[in-house]
mmCIF file of C-alpha atoms and ligand atoms in Angstrom:
data_model
loop_
_atom_site.group_PDB
_atom_site.id
_atom_site.type_symbol
_atom_site.label_atom_id
_atom_site.label_comp_id
_atom_site.label_asym_id
_atom_site.label_seq_id
_atom_site.Cartn_x
_atom_site.Cartn_y
_atom_site.Cartn_z
ATOM 1 C CA MET F 858 0.546 7.605 17.869
ATOM 2 C CA ARG F 859 3.725 5.351 17.506
ATOM 3 C CA ALA F 860 1.870 2.270 18.611
ATOM 4 C CA LEU F 861 -0.441 2.752 15.923
ATOM 5 C CA GLY F 862 2.183 3.387 13.325
ATOM 6 C CA GLN F 863 0.929 6.833 12.509
ATOM 7 C CA ASN F 864 3.414 8.213 10.138
ATOM 8 C CA PHE F 865 1.435 10.133 7.708
ATOM 9 C CA LEU F 866 2.362 10.511 3.992
ATOM 10 C CA VAL F 867 2.883 14.245 3.202
ATOM 11 C CA ASP F 868 4.875 13.549 -0.063
ATOM 12 C CA THR F 869 2.039 14.148 -2.877
ATOM 13 C CA GLY F 870 4.538 12.635 -5.531
ATOM 14 C CA VAL F 871 4.838 9.551 -3.724
ATOM 15 C CA ARG F 872 1.139 9.483 -2.909
ATOM 16 C CA ASP F 873 0.284 9.788 -6.817
ATOM 17 C CA ALA F 874 2.935 7.295 -7.628
ATOM 18 C CA ILE F 875 1.215 4.662 -5.182
ATOM 19 C CA VAL F 876 -2.215 5.374 -6.806
ATOM 20 C CA GLU F 877 -0.869 5.228 -10.291
ATOM 21 C CA ALA F 878 0.972 1.955 -9.771
ATOM 22 C CA SER F 879 -1.841 0.288 -8.176
ATOM 23 C CA GLY F 880 -3.793 0.624 -11.354
ATOM 24 C CA VAL F 881 -7.145 1.221 -9.699
ATOM 25 C CA GLY F 882 -9.954 2.698 -11.742
ATOM 26 C CA PRO F 883 -13.675 2.854 -12.225
ATOM 27 C CA GLY F 884 -15.364 -0.193 -11.450
ATOM 28 C CA ASP F 885 -13.039 -1.339 -8.775
ATOM 29 C CA LEU F 886 -13.898 -1.917 -5.158
ATOM 30 C CA VAL F 887 -10.920 -0.740 -3.114
ATOM 31 C CA LEU F 888 -10.180 -1.715 0.571
ATOM 32 C CA GLU F 889 -7.636 0.955 2.341
ATOM 33 C CA ILE F 890 -6.023 -0.177 5.602
ATOM 34 C CA GLY F 891 -5.359 2.597 7.977
ATOM 35 C CA PRO F 892 -6.511 5.903 5.948
ATOM 36 C CA GLY F 893 -5.210 8.120 8.588
ATOM 37 C CA ARG F 894 -5.709 11.703 7.668
ATOM 38 C CA GLY F 895 -6.685 10.439 4.132
ATOM 39 C CA ALA F 896 -3.607 11.162 2.140
ATOM 40 C CA LEU F 897 -4.475 8.427 -0.094
ATOM 41 C CA THR F 898 -8.059 8.221 0.637
ATOM 42 C CA ARG F 899 -9.113 11.318 -1.365
ATOM 43 C CA VAL F 900 -7.218 10.452 -4.364
ATOM 44 C CA LEU F 901 -8.513 6.862 -4.471
ATOM 45 C CA ALA F 902 -12.113 8.276 -4.043
ATOM 46 C CA GLU F 903 -11.691 10.150 -7.168
ATOM 47 C CA ARG F 904 -10.877 7.146 -9.288
ATOM 48 C CA VAL F 905 -12.701 4.168 -7.796
ATOM 49 C CA SER F 906 -16.302 2.976 -7.853
ATOM 50 C CA VAL F 907 -16.272 1.875 -4.173
ATOM 51 C CA LEU F 908 -13.751 2.552 -1.409
ATOM 52 C CA VAL F 909 -13.866 0.985 2.009
ATOM 53 C CA ALA F 910 -11.409 2.478 4.453
ATOM 54 C CA VAL F 911 -10.853 0.762 7.882
ATOM 55 C CA GLU F 912 -9.336 3.130 10.579
ATOM 56 C CA VAL F 913 -8.766 1.920 14.157
ATOM 57 C CA ASP F 914 -8.340 5.226 15.786
ATOM 58 C CA PRO F 915 -11.771 6.636 16.661
ATOM 59 C CA GLU F 916 -10.556 10.453 16.053
ATOM 60 C CA LEU F 917 -9.274 9.842 12.697
ATOM 61 C CA ALA F 918 -12.383 7.657 11.712
ATOM 62 C CA ALA F 919 -14.537 10.258 12.875
ATOM 63 C CA TYR F 920 -12.470 13.130 11.052
ATOM 64 C CA LEU F 921 -12.459 11.332 7.728
ATOM 65 C CA GLN F 922 -16.165 10.454 8.004
ATOM 66 C CA ARG F 923 -16.912 14.130 8.324
ATOM 67 C CA GLU F 924 -14.519 15.241 5.717
ATOM 68 C CA LEU F 925 -15.832 12.672 3.140
ATOM 69 C CA ALA F 926 -19.577 12.627 4.266
ATOM 70 C CA ASP F 927 -20.890 13.724 0.914
ATOM 71 C CA LEU F 928 -19.074 10.839 -1.043
ATOM 72 C CA SER F 929 -21.659 8.026 -0.969
ATOM 73 C CA HIS F 930 -19.124 5.592 -2.745
ATOM 74 C CA VAL F 931 -16.613 5.947 0.257
ATOM 75 C CA HIS F 932 -17.111 4.131 3.623
ATOM 76 C CA ILE F 933 -14.959 4.879 6.569
ATOM 77 C CA ILE F 934 -15.303 1.909 8.950
ATOM 78 C CA HIS F 935 -13.906 2.555 12.518
ATOM 79 C CA ALA F 936 -12.339 -1.012 13.326
ATOM 80 C CA ASP F 937 -9.290 -2.808 13.770
ATOM 81 C CA ILE F 938 -8.321 -4.519 10.373
ATOM 82 C CA LEU F 939 -7.218 -7.463 12.313
ATOM 83 C CA SER F 940 -10.624 -8.100 13.698
ATOM 84 C CA CYS F 941 -12.556 -7.721 10.394
ATOM 85 C CA ASP F 942 -13.924 -10.133 8.070
ATOM 86 C CA ILE F 943 -12.253 -9.127 4.804
ATOM 87 C CA GLY F 944 -14.649 -11.417 2.799
ATOM 88 C CA GLN F 945 -17.662 -9.968 4.528
ATOM 89 C CA ILE F 946 -16.305 -6.255 3.510
ATOM 90 C CA ALA F 947 -16.161 -7.337 -0.231
ATOM 91 C CA LEU F 948 -19.677 -8.962 0.082
ATOM 92 C CA THR F 949 -21.266 -5.928 2.076
ATOM 93 C CA HIS F 950 -20.050 -3.444 -0.658
ATOM 94 C CA ALA F 951 -19.945 -5.520 -3.765
ATOM 95 C CA ARG F 952 -23.480 -4.393 -4.276
ATOM 96 C CA GLN F 953 -22.577 -0.798 -4.743
ATOM 97 C CA ALA F 954 -20.066 -1.917 -7.584
ATOM 98 C CA PRO F 955 -21.524 -1.566 -11.004
ATOM 99 C CA GLY F 956 -21.277 -5.228 -12.636
ATOM 100 C CA PRO F 957 -18.468 -7.478 -11.965
ATOM 101 C CA PHE F 958 -15.607 -5.730 -10.160
ATOM 102 C CA ARG F 959 -11.971 -6.111 -9.245
ATOM 103 C CA PHE F 960 -11.092 -6.110 -5.507
ATOM 104 C CA MET F 961 -7.977 -4.360 -4.633
ATOM 105 C CA VAL F 962 -5.831 -3.311 -1.627
ATOM 106 C CA VAL F 963 -4.052 0.099 -1.553
ATOM 107 C CA ALA F 964 -2.415 0.969 1.726
ATOM 108 C CA ASN F 965 0.272 2.625 3.515
ATOM 109 C CA LEU F 966 0.438 0.043 6.346
ATOM 110 C CA PRO F 967 0.855 0.523 9.978
ATOM 111 C CA TYR F 968 4.149 -1.100 10.111
ATOM 112 C CA CYS F 969 3.459 -2.542 13.580
ATOM 113 C CA ILE F 970 0.876 -4.923 12.115
ATOM 114 C CA THR F 971 2.369 -5.548 8.684
ATOM 115 C CA THR F 972 3.051 -9.375 9.111
ATOM 116 C CA PRO F 973 -0.615 -10.178 10.520
ATOM 117 C CA VAL F 974 -2.135 -7.969 7.936
ATOM 118 C CA LEU F 975 -0.243 -9.536 5.108
ATOM 119 C CA HIS F 976 -1.316 -13.235 6.319
ATOM 120 C CA ARG F 977 -4.670 -12.066 6.402
ATOM 121 C CA LEU F 978 -4.634 -10.501 2.808
ATOM 122 C CA LEU F 979 -2.621 -13.598 1.652
ATOM 123 C CA SER F 980 -5.117 -16.094 3.036
ATOM 124 C CA ALA F 981 -7.971 -14.117 1.301
ATOM 125 C CA SER F 982 -6.125 -13.429 -1.743
ATOM 126 C CA SER F 983 -8.609 -15.450 -3.827
ATOM 127 C CA LEU F 984 -10.815 -12.528 -3.255
ATOM 128 C CA PHE F 985 -8.545 -9.911 -4.519
ATOM 129 C CA GLU F 986 -6.619 -8.798 -7.938
ATOM 130 C CA ALA F 987 -3.939 -7.117 -6.107
ATOM 131 C CA PHE F 988 -2.495 -5.637 -3.102
ATOM 132 C CA THR F 989 -0.168 -2.264 -3.567
ATOM 133 C CA LEU F 990 1.179 -1.566 -0.302
ATOM 134 C CA MET F 991 3.806 0.642 1.479
ATOM 135 C CA VAL F 992 5.988 -1.405 3.834
ATOM 136 C CA GLN F 993 9.223 -1.358 5.661
ATOM 137 C CA PHE F 994 11.844 -1.736 3.378
ATOM 138 C CA GLU F 995 13.038 -5.036 5.034
ATOM 139 C CA VAL F 996 9.362 -6.361 4.637
ATOM 140 C CA ALA F 997 9.543 -5.785 0.995
ATOM 141 C CA GLN F 998 12.845 -7.634 0.785
ATOM 142 C CA LYS F 999 11.501 -10.571 2.652
ATOM 143 C CA LEU F 1000 8.621 -10.653 0.206
ATOM 144 C CA MET F 1001 10.789 -10.596 -2.449
ATOM 145 C CA ALA F 1002 13.532 -12.887 -1.269
ATOM 146 C CA ALA F 1003 14.674 -16.105 -3.186
ATOM 147 C CA ALA F 1004 15.753 -19.369 -1.366
ATOM 148 C CA GLY F 1005 19.269 -18.887 -0.018
ATOM 149 C CA THR F 1006 19.274 -15.045 0.107
ATOM 150 C CA ALA F 1007 18.705 -12.505 3.087
ATOM 151 C CA GLY F 1008 15.235 -12.386 4.478
ATOM 152 C CA TYR F 1009 14.026 -15.409 2.951
ATOM 153 C CA GLY F 1010 11.511 -17.353 4.981
ATOM 154 C CA GLU F 1011 7.892 -18.457 5.496
ATOM 155 C CA LEU F 1012 6.511 -14.640 4.575
ATOM 156 C CA SER F 1013 8.764 -15.172 1.222
ATOM 157 C CA LEU F 1014 7.235 -18.522 0.453
ATOM 158 C CA LEU F 1015 3.523 -17.381 1.207
ATOM 159 C CA ALA F 1016 3.878 -14.061 -0.778
ATOM 160 C CA GLN F 1017 5.274 -16.117 -3.702
ATOM 161 C CA TYR F 1018 2.685 -19.072 -3.394
ATOM 162 C CA TYR F 1019 -0.197 -16.535 -3.647
ATOM 163 C CA THR F 1020 0.996 -13.597 -5.531
ATOM 164 C CA ARG F 1021 3.910 -12.117 -7.795
ATOM 165 C CA PRO F 1022 5.301 -9.595 -5.535
ATOM 166 C CA GLU F 1023 7.213 -6.627 -7.107
ATOM 167 C CA LEU F 1024 9.193 -3.734 -5.390
ATOM 168 C CA LEU F 1025 7.995 -0.698 -7.363
ATOM 169 C CA PHE F 1026 10.178 1.954 -5.506
ATOM 170 C CA THR F 1027 11.714 2.805 -2.286
ATOM 171 C CA VAL F 1028 10.587 5.758 0.048
ATOM 172 C CA GLY F 1029 12.649 7.884 2.279
ATOM 173 C CA PRO F 1030 11.550 8.891 5.916
ATOM 174 C CA MET F 1031 11.126 12.451 4.858
ATOM 175 C CA SER F 1032 8.096 11.393 2.836
ATOM 176 C CA PHE F 1033 6.179 11.113 6.147
ATOM 177 C CA ALA F 1034 5.257 13.070 9.029
ATOM 178 C CA PRO F 1035 6.649 12.370 11.707
ATOM 179 C CA PRO F 1036 9.451 10.621 9.722
ATOM 180 C CA PRO F 1037 9.869 6.855 10.576
ATOM 181 C CA ARG F 1038 13.111 5.320 11.548
ATOM 182 C CA VAL F 1039 13.216 3.090 8.533
ATOM 183 C CA GLN F 1040 13.264 3.042 4.913
ATOM 184 C CA SER F 1041 10.012 2.220 3.223
ATOM 185 C CA ALA F 1042 9.071 0.654 -0.103
ATOM 186 C CA VAL F 1043 6.017 0.229 -2.030
ATOM 187 C CA VAL F 1044 5.338 -3.183 -3.353
ATOM 188 C CA LYS F 1045 2.683 -4.474 -5.664
ATOM 189 C CA MET F 1046 1.561 -8.332 -5.215
ATOM 190 C CA THR F 1047 -0.566 -9.393 -8.263
ATOM 191 C CA VAL F 1048 -2.515 -12.436 -7.220
ATOM 192 C CA ASN F 1049 -1.800 -15.674 -8.976
ATOM 193 C CA ARG F 1050 -4.821 -16.908 -10.705
ATOM 194 C CA SER F 1051 -3.382 -20.489 -10.592
ATOM 195 C CA PRO F 1052 -1.101 -20.498 -7.627
ATOM 196 C CA TYR F 1053 2.226 -22.122 -7.969
ATOM 197 C CA ALA F 1054 2.151 -25.507 -6.784
ATOM 198 C CA GLY F 1055 -1.452 -25.441 -7.442
ATOM 199 C CA ASP F 1056 -2.219 -29.325 -7.182
ATOM 200 C CA LEU F 1057 -1.258 -28.763 -3.355
ATOM 201 C CA ASP F 1058 -3.717 -27.440 -0.839
ATOM 202 C CA PRO F 1059 -2.003 -24.494 0.958
ATOM 203 C CA SER F 1060 -2.927 -25.866 4.184
ATOM 204 C CA PRO F 1061 -0.410 -28.911 4.311
ATOM 205 C CA LEU F 1062 2.094 -27.053 2.188
ATOM 206 C CA PHE F 1063 2.458 -24.421 4.724
ATOM 207 C CA ALA F 1064 2.050 -26.865 7.759
ATOM 208 C CA VAL F 1065 5.271 -28.407 6.101
ATOM 209 C CA VAL F 1066 6.874 -25.162 5.422
ATOM 210 C CA ARG F 1067 6.257 -24.075 9.192
ATOM 211 C CA ALA F 1068 7.794 -27.320 10.389
ATOM 212 C CA GLY F 1069 10.878 -26.690 8.147
ATOM 213 C CA PHE F 1070 11.474 -23.204 9.522
ATOM 214 C CA ALA F 1071 10.342 -24.440 13.214
ATOM 215 C CA LYS F 1072 14.202 -24.719 14.271
ATOM 216 C CA ARG F 1073 15.718 -22.050 11.712
ATOM 217 C CA ARG F 1074 19.419 -22.714 12.927
ATOM 218 C CA LYS F 1075 18.775 -26.489 12.379
ATOM 219 C CA ASN F 1076 19.274 -28.412 9.302
ATOM 220 C CA ILE F 1077 15.972 -29.385 7.824
ATOM 221 C CA ARG F 1078 15.988 -32.954 8.984
ATOM 222 C CA ASN F 1079 16.472 -31.938 12.619
ATOM 223 C CA SER F 1080 13.807 -29.066 12.053
ATOM 224 C CA LEU F 1081 11.148 -31.482 10.752
ATOM 225 C CA VAL F 1082 11.873 -34.209 13.409
ATOM 226 C CA SER F 1083 11.720 -31.647 16.226
ATOM 227 C CA SER F 1084 8.510 -30.256 14.928
ATOM 228 C CA THR F 1085 5.208 -31.368 16.247
ATOM 229 C CA LEU F 1086 3.947 -32.251 12.806
ATOM 230 C CA PHE F 1087 6.229 -34.936 12.444
ATOM 231 C CA GLY F 1088 6.268 -35.790 16.164
ATOM 232 C CA GLY F 1089 9.915 -36.727 16.648
ATOM 233 C CA ASP F 1090 9.839 -39.358 14.108
ATOM 234 C CA HIS F 1091 13.329 -39.704 12.587
ATOM 235 C CA ASP F 1092 12.318 -42.638 10.381
ATOM 236 C CA LEU F 1093 9.694 -40.898 8.691
ATOM 237 C CA VAL F 1094 11.403 -37.772 8.151
ATOM 238 C CA ALA F 1095 14.395 -39.702 6.728
ATOM 239 C CA ALA F 1096 11.796 -41.371 4.233
ATOM 240 C CA LEU F 1097 10.135 -37.964 3.204
ATOM 241 C CA LEU F 1098 13.547 -36.345 2.576
ATOM 242 C CA ALA F 1099 14.708 -39.254 0.479
ATOM 243 C CA ARG F 1100 11.384 -39.470 -1.483
ATOM 244 C CA ALA F 1101 11.544 -35.544 -2.062
ATOM 245 C CA GLY F 1102 15.140 -35.836 -3.117
ATOM 246 C CA ILE F 1103 16.448 -33.365 -0.486
ATOM 247 C CA ASP F 1104 19.518 -33.306 1.398
ATOM 248 C CA GLY F 1105 18.679 -33.502 5.022
ATOM 249 C CA ARG F 1106 21.848 -31.302 5.574
ATOM 250 C CA LEU F 1107 20.210 -28.356 3.898
ATOM 251 C CA ARG F 1108 18.629 -25.747 6.041
ATOM 252 C CA ALA F 1109 15.142 -24.757 5.448
ATOM 253 C CA GLU F 1110 16.181 -21.316 4.104
ATOM 254 C CA GLN F 1111 17.954 -23.030 1.174
ATOM 255 C CA LEU F 1112 14.669 -24.703 -0.040
ATOM 256 C CA GLY F 1113 12.479 -23.098 -2.554
ATOM 257 C CA LEU F 1114 8.631 -23.596 -3.062
ATOM 258 C CA GLU F 1115 9.475 -26.605 -5.540
ATOM 259 C CA GLU F 1116 11.307 -28.216 -2.815
ATOM 260 C CA PHE F 1117 8.662 -27.626 0.080
ATOM 261 C CA ALA F 1118 5.974 -28.898 -2.388
ATOM 262 C CA ARG F 1119 7.910 -32.245 -3.172
ATOM 263 C CA LEU F 1120 8.229 -32.552 0.661
ATOM 264 C CA THR F 1121 4.695 -32.197 1.160
ATOM 265 C CA ARG F 1122 3.551 -34.535 -1.679
ATOM 266 C CA ALA F 1123 5.550 -37.049 0.313
ATOM 267 C CA ALA F 1124 4.206 -36.379 3.449
ATOM 268 C CA ILE F 1125 0.786 -36.808 1.739
ATOM 269 C CA ALA F 1126 1.798 -40.045 0.207
ATOM 270 C CA PHE F 1127 2.887 -41.164 3.670
ATOM 271 C CA GLY F 1128 0.062 -40.345 5.218
ATOM 272 C CA ALA F 1129 1.699 -38.021 7.391
ATOM 273 C CA VAL F 1130 -0.158 -34.756 6.609
ATOM 274 C CA HIS F 1131 -3.872 -34.867 5.117
ATOM 275 C CA ALA F 1132 -3.989 -33.423 1.526
ATOM 276 C CA ALA F 1133 -6.680 -31.088 2.460
ATOM 277 C CA ASP F 1134 -6.308 -29.663 5.820
ATOM 278 C CA GLY F 1135 -2.743 -30.573 7.160
ATOM 279 C CA LYS F 1136 -4.106 -31.464 10.432
ATOM 280 C CA SER F 1137 -1.693 -34.224 11.458
ATOM 281 C CA GLY F 1138 0.463 -31.940 13.678
ATOM 282 C CA GLY F 1139 0.612 -28.776 15.777
ATOM 283 C CA GLU F 1140 1.950 -26.281 13.456
ATOM 284 C CA GLY F 1141 -1.312 -25.841 11.933
ATOM 285 C CA GLY F 1142 -2.403 -25.575 8.107
ATOM 286 C CA ASP F 1143 -3.668 -22.054 7.985
ATOM 287 C CA VAL F 1144 -1.792 -19.063 6.994
ATOM 288 C CA ASN F 1145 -2.857 -17.335 9.881
HETATM 289 N N1 SAM V 2309 -2.861 6.120 4.956
HETATM 290 C C1 SAM V 2309 -2.404 7.382 5.840
HETATM 291 C C2 SAM V 2309 -1.320 8.075 5.055
HETATM 292 O O1 SAM V 2309 -0.753 7.261 4.187
HETATM 293 O O2 SAM V 2309 -0.707 8.970 5.456
HETATM 294 C C3 SAM V 2309 -1.851 6.884 7.083
HETATM 295 C C4 SAM V 2309 -0.899 5.805 7.026
HETATM 296 S S1 SAM V 2309 -0.241 5.491 8.669
HETATM 297 C C5 SAM V 2309 1.291 4.742 8.214
HETATM 298 C C6 SAM V 2309 -1.085 3.838 9.205
HETATM 299 C C7 SAM V 2309 -2.674 4.070 9.658
HETATM 300 O O3 SAM V 2309 -3.087 3.003 10.099
HETATM 301 C C8 SAM V 2309 -2.849 5.147 10.902
HETATM 302 O O4 SAM V 2309 -3.881 6.108 10.454
HETATM 303 C C9 SAM V 2309 -3.372 4.075 11.947
HETATM 304 O O5 SAM V 2309 -4.109 4.906 12.881
HETATM 305 C C10 SAM V 2309 -4.012 3.085 11.327
HETATM 306 N N2 SAM V 2309 -3.856 1.741 12.099
HETATM 307 C C11 SAM V 2309 -3.150 1.337 13.094
HETATM 308 N N3 SAM V 2309 -3.274 -0.111 13.369
HETATM 309 C C12 SAM V 2309 -4.555 -0.126 12.690
HETATM 310 C C13 SAM V 2309 -5.523 -1.262 12.651
HETATM 311 N N4 SAM V 2309 -5.122 -2.410 13.349
HETATM 312 N N5 SAM V 2309 -6.625 -1.147 12.007
HETATM 313 C C14 SAM V 2309 -6.654 -0.255 10.972
HETATM 314 N N6 SAM V 2309 -5.955 0.749 10.969
HETATM 315 C C15 SAM V 2309 -4.908 1.031 11.792
#
C-alpha cells in the first residue's frame, strides 16, 4: 500500500548491515517502527532482550503476531506509531528487560511519516540511546546538513541538538519490494547525553528557530518580525539581533545552533520568551 510506505526490505545484506550498525545486543529494549513482514524483526529478535514492534497495517500485524507467537520477548502492537505514547511503551516493557537496559530504535521507516516520527523520537530522546533508521536519502541529508548547505533547516537543528547523526550508507531502490522511486540511506543518531547549548531549554530555543524559519525567503530580521513570537515588534527584533551579534540581513538557513542559542538567550534576557517554555508567541516551544 503506497499510502503506508510499504516498501519491504528484501536485501539480506542491507538488513544485516542495519542490525550490525545499530549495535543492539543482549539487555537492550528495542522499538521497531513498521515491522512490515518482519525483515528486520526476526534478526532483531535473535539479538535483543525485549523487542516491541508497532505496525499500523492490521493484516501485517496479525501475520507477525502469528509468526512470532512463540517468542515471549517480542511484542507486536497493532497501532499507529503517531498515536503511541513512546515513553509508556518503554515503561510497560522495561519490566521484562534484565536490569538496566538501553532503549534503542531500529526501523526502516515508512517515508510518508518520517518527519513526524523524527519529531516524536527527538522530543523523547532522553529515553533513548540511539536511533538507527532507514530514511529517504534527502531526509538523511537534512539531518546531517550544516548551516548554509542544501537541505539545512529546522529538522537539521533538531537532529543536531538532540543527537549526533551519522550517514552510514546509501541503499538503492532494488533492495526493496516494490522498489521506491527514491534513494534511501541508513542513519544512526546517537543521543547526546548533554545536548549542545545544554544551558537552554529546547522549548524557547526551538520557538526562536521556528520564528527564524517562519518566512524562509526573508532575511532573519524580517522573518522574526513577521513571526507571531515577536508580534511585529521591529525594535525588539533589532535589539535581539544586536545583543546576539547577528547581522539581520542573513537568512535563517545561514545561522547555526550557536547563533540561534545566542538569539534565544537574548530573547530570554529581554523577557520576550520564557526560559522554560517559550510560550510568549504562537510558534510554540515543543518539537512536535
Ligand atoms: N520493516 C519492514 C521492512 O524493512 O521490510 C517494513 C518497512 S516499510 C518501509 C514501512 C512499514 O511501516 C510498513 O509495514 C507499513 O505498514 C508500516 N507503517 C506505515 N505507517 C505506519 C504508522 N503510522 N505506524 C506504524 N507502522 C506504520
